[in-house]
Short mmCIF file of C-alpha atoms and ligand atoms in Angstrom, two decimals:
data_model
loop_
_atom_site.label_atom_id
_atom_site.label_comp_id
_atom_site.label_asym_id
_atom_site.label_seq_id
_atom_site.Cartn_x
_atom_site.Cartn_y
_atom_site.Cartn_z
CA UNK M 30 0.00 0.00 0.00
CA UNK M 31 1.51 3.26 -0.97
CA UNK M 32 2.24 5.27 2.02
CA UNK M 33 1.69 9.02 2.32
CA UNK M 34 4.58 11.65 2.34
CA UNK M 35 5.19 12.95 5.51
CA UNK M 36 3.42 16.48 6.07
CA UNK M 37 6.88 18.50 5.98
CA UNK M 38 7.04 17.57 2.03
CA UNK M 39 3.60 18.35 0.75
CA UNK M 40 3.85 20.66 -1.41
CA UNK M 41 1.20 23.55 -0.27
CA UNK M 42 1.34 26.61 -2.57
CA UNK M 43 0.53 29.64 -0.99
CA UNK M 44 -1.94 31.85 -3.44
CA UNK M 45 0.19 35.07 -5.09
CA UNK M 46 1.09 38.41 -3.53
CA UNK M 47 -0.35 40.71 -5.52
CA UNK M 48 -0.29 44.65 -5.17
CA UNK M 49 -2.56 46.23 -7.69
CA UNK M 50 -1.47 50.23 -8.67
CA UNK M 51 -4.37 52.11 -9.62
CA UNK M 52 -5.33 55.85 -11.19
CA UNK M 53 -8.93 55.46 -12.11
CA UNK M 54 -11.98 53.84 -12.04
CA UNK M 55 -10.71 50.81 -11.09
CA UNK M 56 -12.49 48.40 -13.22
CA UNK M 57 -9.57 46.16 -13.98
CA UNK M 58 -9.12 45.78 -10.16
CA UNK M 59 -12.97 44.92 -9.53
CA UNK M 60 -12.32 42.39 -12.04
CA UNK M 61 -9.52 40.90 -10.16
CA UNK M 62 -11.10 41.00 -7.19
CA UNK M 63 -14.00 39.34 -8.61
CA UNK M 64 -11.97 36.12 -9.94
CA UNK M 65 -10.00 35.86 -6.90
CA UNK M 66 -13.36 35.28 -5.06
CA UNK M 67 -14.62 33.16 -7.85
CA UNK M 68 -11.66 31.15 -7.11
CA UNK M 69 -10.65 31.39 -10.66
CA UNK M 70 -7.17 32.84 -9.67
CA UNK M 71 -5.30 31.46 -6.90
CA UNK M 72 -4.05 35.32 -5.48
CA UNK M 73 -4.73 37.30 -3.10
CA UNK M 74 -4.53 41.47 -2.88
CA UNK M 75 -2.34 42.63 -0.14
CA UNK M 76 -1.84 46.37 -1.36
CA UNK M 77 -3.78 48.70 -3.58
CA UNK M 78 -2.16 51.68 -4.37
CA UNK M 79 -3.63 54.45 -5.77
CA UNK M 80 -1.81 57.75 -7.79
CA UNK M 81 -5.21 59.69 -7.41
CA UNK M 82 -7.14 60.22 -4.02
CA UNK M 83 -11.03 60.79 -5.21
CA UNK M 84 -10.93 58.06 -7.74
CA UNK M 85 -13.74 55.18 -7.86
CA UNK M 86 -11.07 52.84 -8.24
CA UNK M 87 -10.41 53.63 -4.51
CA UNK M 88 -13.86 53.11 -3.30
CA UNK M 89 -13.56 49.67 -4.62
CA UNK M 90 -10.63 48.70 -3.03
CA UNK M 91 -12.02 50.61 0.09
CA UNK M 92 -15.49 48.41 -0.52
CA UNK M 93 -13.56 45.01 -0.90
CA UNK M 94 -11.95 45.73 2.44
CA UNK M 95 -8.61 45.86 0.46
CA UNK M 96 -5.38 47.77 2.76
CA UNK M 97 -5.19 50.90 0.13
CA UNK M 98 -2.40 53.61 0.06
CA UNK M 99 -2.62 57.15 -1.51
CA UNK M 100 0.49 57.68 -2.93
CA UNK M 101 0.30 61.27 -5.51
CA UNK M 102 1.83 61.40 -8.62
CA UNK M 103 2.77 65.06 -7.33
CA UNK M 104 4.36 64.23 -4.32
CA UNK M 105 7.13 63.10 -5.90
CA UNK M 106 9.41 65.21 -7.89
CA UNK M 107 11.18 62.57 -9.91
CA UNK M 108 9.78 58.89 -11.91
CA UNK M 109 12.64 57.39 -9.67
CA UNK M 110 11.09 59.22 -6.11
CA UNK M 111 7.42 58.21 -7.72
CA UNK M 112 8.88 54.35 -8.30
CA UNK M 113 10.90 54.39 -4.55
CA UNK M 114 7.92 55.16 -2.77
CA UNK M 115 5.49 52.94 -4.07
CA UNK M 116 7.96 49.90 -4.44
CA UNK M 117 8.91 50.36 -1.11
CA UNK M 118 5.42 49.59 -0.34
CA UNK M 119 4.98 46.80 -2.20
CA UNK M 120 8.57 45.32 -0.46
CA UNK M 121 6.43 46.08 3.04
CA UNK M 122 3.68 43.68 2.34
CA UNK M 123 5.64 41.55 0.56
CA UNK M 124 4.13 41.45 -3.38
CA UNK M 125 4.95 38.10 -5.31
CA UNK M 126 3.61 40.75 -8.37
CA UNK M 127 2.63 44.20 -8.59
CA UNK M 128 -0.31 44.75 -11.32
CA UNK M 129 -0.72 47.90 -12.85
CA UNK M 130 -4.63 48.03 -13.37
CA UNK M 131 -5.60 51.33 -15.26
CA UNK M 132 -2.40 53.10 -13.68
CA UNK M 133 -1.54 56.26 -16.19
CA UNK M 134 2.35 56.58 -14.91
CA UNK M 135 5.68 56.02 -15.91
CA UNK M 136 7.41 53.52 -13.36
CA UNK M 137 11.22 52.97 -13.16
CA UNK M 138 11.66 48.69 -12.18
CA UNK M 139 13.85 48.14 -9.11
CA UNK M 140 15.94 45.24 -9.99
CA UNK M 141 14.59 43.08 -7.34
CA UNK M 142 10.85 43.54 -9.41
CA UNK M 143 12.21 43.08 -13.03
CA UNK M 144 10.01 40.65 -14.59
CA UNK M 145 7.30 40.97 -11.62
CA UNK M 146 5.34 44.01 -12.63
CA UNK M 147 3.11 43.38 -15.43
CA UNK M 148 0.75 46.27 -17.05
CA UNK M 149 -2.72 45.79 -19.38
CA UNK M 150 -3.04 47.25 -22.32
CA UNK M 151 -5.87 48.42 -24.19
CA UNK M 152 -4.94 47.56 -28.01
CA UNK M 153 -2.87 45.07 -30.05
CA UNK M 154 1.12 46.34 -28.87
CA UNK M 155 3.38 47.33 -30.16
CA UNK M 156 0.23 49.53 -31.73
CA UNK M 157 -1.52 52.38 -30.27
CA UNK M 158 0.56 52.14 -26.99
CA UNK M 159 3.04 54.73 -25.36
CA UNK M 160 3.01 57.89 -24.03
CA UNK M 161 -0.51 59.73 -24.87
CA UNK M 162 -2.27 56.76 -25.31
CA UNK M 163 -4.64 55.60 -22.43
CA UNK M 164 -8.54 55.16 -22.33
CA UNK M 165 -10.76 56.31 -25.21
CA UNK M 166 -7.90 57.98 -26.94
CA UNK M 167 -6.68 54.64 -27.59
CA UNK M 168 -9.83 52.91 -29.48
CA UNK M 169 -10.37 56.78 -31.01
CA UNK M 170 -7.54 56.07 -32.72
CA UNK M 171 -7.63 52.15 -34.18
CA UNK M 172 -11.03 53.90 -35.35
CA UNK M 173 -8.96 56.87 -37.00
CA UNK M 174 -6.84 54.17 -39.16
CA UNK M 175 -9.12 51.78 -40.23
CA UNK M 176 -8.26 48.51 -38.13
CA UNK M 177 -10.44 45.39 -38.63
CA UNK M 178 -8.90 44.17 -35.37
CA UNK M 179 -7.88 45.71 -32.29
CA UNK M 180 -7.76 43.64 -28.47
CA UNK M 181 -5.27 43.72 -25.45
CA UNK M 182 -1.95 42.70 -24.13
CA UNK M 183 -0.80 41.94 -20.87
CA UNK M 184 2.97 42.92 -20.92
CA UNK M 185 5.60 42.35 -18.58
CA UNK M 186 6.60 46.81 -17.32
CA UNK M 187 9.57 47.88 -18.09
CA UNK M 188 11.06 51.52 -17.95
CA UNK M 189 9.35 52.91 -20.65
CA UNK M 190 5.46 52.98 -21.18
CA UNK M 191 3.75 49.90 -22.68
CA UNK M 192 7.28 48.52 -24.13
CA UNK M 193 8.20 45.56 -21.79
CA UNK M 194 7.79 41.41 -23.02
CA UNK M 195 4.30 40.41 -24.15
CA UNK M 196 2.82 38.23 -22.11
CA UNK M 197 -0.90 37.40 -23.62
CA UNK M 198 -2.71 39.16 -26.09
CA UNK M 199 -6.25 38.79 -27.17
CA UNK M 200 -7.92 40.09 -30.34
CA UNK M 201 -11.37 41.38 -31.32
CA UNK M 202 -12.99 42.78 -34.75
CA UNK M 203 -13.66 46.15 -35.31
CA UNK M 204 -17.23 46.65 -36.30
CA UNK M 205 -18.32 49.49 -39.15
CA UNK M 206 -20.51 50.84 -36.75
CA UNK M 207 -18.22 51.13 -33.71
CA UNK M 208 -18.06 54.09 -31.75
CA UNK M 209 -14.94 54.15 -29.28
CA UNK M 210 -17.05 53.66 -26.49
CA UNK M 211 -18.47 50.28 -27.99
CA UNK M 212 -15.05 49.05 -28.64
CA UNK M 213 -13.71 49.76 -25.46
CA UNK M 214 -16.28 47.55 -24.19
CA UNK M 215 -15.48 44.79 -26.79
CA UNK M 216 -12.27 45.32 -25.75
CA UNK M 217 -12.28 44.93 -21.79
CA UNK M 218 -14.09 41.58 -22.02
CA UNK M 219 -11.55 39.82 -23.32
CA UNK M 220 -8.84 42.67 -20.82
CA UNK M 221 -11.30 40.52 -18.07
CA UNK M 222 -9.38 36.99 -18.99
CA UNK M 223 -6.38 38.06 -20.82
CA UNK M 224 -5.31 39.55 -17.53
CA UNK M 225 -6.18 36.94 -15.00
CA UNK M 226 -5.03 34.22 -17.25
CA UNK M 227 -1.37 35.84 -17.45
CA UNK M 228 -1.45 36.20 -13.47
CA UNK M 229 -2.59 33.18 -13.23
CA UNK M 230 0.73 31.87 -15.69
CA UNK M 231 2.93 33.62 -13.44
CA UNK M 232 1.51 31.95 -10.31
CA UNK M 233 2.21 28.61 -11.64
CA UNK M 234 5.50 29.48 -12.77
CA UNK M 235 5.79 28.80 -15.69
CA UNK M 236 6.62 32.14 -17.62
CA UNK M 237 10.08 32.33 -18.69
CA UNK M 238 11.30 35.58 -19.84
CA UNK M 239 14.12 35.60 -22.70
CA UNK M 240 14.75 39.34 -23.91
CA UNK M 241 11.72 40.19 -25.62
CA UNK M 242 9.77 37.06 -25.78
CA UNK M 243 7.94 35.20 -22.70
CA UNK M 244 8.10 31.41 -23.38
CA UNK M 245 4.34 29.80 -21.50
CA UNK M 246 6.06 26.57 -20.34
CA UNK M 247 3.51 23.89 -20.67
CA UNK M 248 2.51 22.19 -17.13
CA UNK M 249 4.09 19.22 -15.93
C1 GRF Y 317 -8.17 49.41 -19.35
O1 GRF Y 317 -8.50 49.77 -20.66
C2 GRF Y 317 -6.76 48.92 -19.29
O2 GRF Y 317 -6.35 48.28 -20.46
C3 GRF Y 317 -5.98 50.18 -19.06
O3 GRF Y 317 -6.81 50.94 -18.20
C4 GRF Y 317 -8.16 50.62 -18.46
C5 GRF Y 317 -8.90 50.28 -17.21
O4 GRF Y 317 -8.84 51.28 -16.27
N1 GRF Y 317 -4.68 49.90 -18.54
P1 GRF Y 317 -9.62 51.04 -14.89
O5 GRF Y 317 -9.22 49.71 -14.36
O6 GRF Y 317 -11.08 51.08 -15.19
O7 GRF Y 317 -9.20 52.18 -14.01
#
């Protein structure tokens, strides 16, 4: 009869760290929140930090019972003051990942977070991302140049904006009749699993970063 492993060598994974940086509405977070208590992602928020105090996206996190921090874009002089304070943070409650959810600013990556901050995008990168591009301006502009398709990308952050290794991406038509409002809904269904389905990647370990491209190992 096969006997059982003693208790010290089950292997009991502990569900991910995650800090979630927020400037918005906070719609991306709900949607985390929402899977985690699904138990469709095995996580667990320890942080939110917000760039903006009157935001709904902290009412959310303030609703869910979340620990949230106020940290201002404008007390901070410098990206590198900006990144120190809020990393720091995330080092005080211990973050496996730190999720930029609708979170407008320019980080710099300590090098103990490289390849453990990940951002979502709202279009098809390396299109209609960088600097100037966020919310409707985004899907305003696939409009503006005739795409057929336009979707989302979960990206690992780097130190410039929406540049770092591509994680998933999902894609959706563009419709004749779209306005950017209608895409951008389009588009955040499929931002509601591309982005839990990359944390979830991460959690199990098996994303392997090699320069640019993120190899999904397959599960053993
Ligand atoms: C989404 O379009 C996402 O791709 C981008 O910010 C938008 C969500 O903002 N990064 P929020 O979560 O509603 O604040």
């Amino acid at each position: 009869m096969p006997t059982k492993p003693p208790k010290s060598t089950v292997n009991v994974k502990k569900p991910l760290r995650l800090a979630v940086l927020i400037s918005g509405t906070g719609n991306t977070l709900q949607n985390l929140i929402e899977h985690i208590r699904a138990r469709k992602l095995p996580a667990e928020i320890v942080l939110v930090i917000s760039s903006k105090a009157d935001v709904a996206g902290v009412e959310k996190a303030r609703r869910a019972g979340l620990p949230t921090e106020i940290i201002l874009r404008s007390s901070a002089e410098t990206v590198e003051a900006f990144s120190q304070a809020i990393f720091e943070c995330c080092r005080e409650v211990q973050a496996d990942l730190v999720c930029m959810a609708g979170f407008l600013h320019l980080l710099r990556i300590p090098d103990d977070f490289q390849n453990r901050v990940m951002n979502i995008h709202p279009a098809l990168l390396p299109a209609f991302g960088g600097k100037g591009y966020y919310g409707l301006r985004v899907h305003q502009a696939v409009l503006e140049y005739g795409c057929k398709v336009t979707g989302c990308t979960v990206h690992f952050a780097d130190n410039e904006y929406d540049h770092g290794p591509i994680i998933v991406q999902r894609v959706v038509p563009v419709l004749d009749d779209d306005t950017p409002e209608s895409l951008a809904a389009r588009v955040f269904e499929e931002e509601c699993e591309a982005y839990p389905e990359a944390i979830r990647l991460f959690a199990e370990g098996r994303l392997r970063v090699e320069g640019r491209r993120v190899r999904i190992l397959t599960r053993c």
